[in-house]
Amino acid sequence: MSTPTRIVIDTDPGIDDALAIMLALASPELEVLALTTVGGNTGLGNTTENALRLLHLLGRDDILVGAGADVPLVRRDSRPDEATHGADGLGGVRLEPAPRGADARGAVEMLVDVIEGSDRPVTLVALGPLTNVAALVAARPDVAARLERIVLMGGGARVLGNMTPAAEFNIWFDPEAAARVFAAGVPITMVGLDVTHQATTAPGDWDALRTDDAGPVARAVLGMVDHYTRFYLETVGTELTAQHDSLAVAVVVRPDLVTTRPAYVDVEYTGALTRGMTVVDLDDVAKHSPTADVALEVDAAAFGELLVSRVVELDRSLR
Ligand code: RIB
Ligand code: CA
């Protein structure tokens, strides 16, 4: 097998973030160097505690966690998405406390140290609002330029919004940060709603975990998935839940899961109705240089099989 891809995950766990972190740690193709946390699905205190507890659950107290921004760069009227993820961010699933806290360095300083300290390129996987990533780009553009790529879950090209008709949550939460990230000149893969809305799992997909000898990972996954499913049934009338963040991780594991097109992407942050919209010039109308590889199609069946099989295997390995 080839050398694992080194990644840092910036995240706002978050139910789908939690499954994405599990997928990353269950994938031998990846080496997870650190997690950094951001406010989004729930406040920073919860996202940081959730990240620490998830790593403890998975036997990975060795992976450092750096806490970042709780609020967006500019706006203060962004609000957590606690309807989807619950007030605690994990659908009410209680995990054992971790035996350690977040690293004293904080997210941006940790990102700098990890990227500078690696003798191989690092990929930044961004699963939440882009506040920390924008802060890294502003503070140390030289270090951001050393990134292999930023693979971000966010936005949409033809499927625009899940927070408003025009905006996806991660971009909506901090559109000024997102605009700075897309303009930073770092290679970006944008995994947006065009593909994540197809990257779904059904409750029955997780039946392999519903056994009498289910381990702690299985119990946590089932608790989170059940909460997530109830939300989807109540709000959109389907039991198919979008595994947005896991698809971003899966794209690092298997880039062939999605079909991308290079395009100029910018972010609207002044519009009354369009705040947080990713404006994706798929047909190169404005003749700007592309700023991202935008995922437009996905092999949803292959993604679902990868996610579920690896999380099930992870549970079995930790029983
Ligand atoms: O729009 C989906 C994104 O917003 C995911 O990252 C989810 O965790 C929420 O943060
Ligand atoms: Ca997220």
XYZ file of C-alpha atoms in Angstrom, residues 5 19 28 43 50 58 66-67 92 126 130 141 152 155 173 184 198 219-220 226 264 275 293 297-298:
25
model
C -2.117 10.752 3.054
C -19.074 9.632 11.452
C -5.465 3.034 6.419
C -20.908 25.978 20.263
C -17.179 16.125 21.411
C -11.881 5.367 19.361
C -6.848 22.416 19.020
C -9.850 24.604 19.780
C -27.940 13.333 22.904
C -12.613 21.158 6.533
C -14.211 27.997 7.548
C -0.235 32.470 4.143
C -13.954 21.143 2.193
C -21.497 25.198 -0.676
C -22.305 30.383 9.033
C -6.355 32.049 -0.953
C -26.861 11.939 -2.755
C -23.980 2.168 20.408
C -22.729 5.697 19.735
C -31.298 7.413 15.067
C -14.138 29.918 -10.307
C -25.654 35.614 2.140
C -12.356 21.581 -8.205
C -21.370 13.720 -9.440
C -20.847 10.914 -6.937
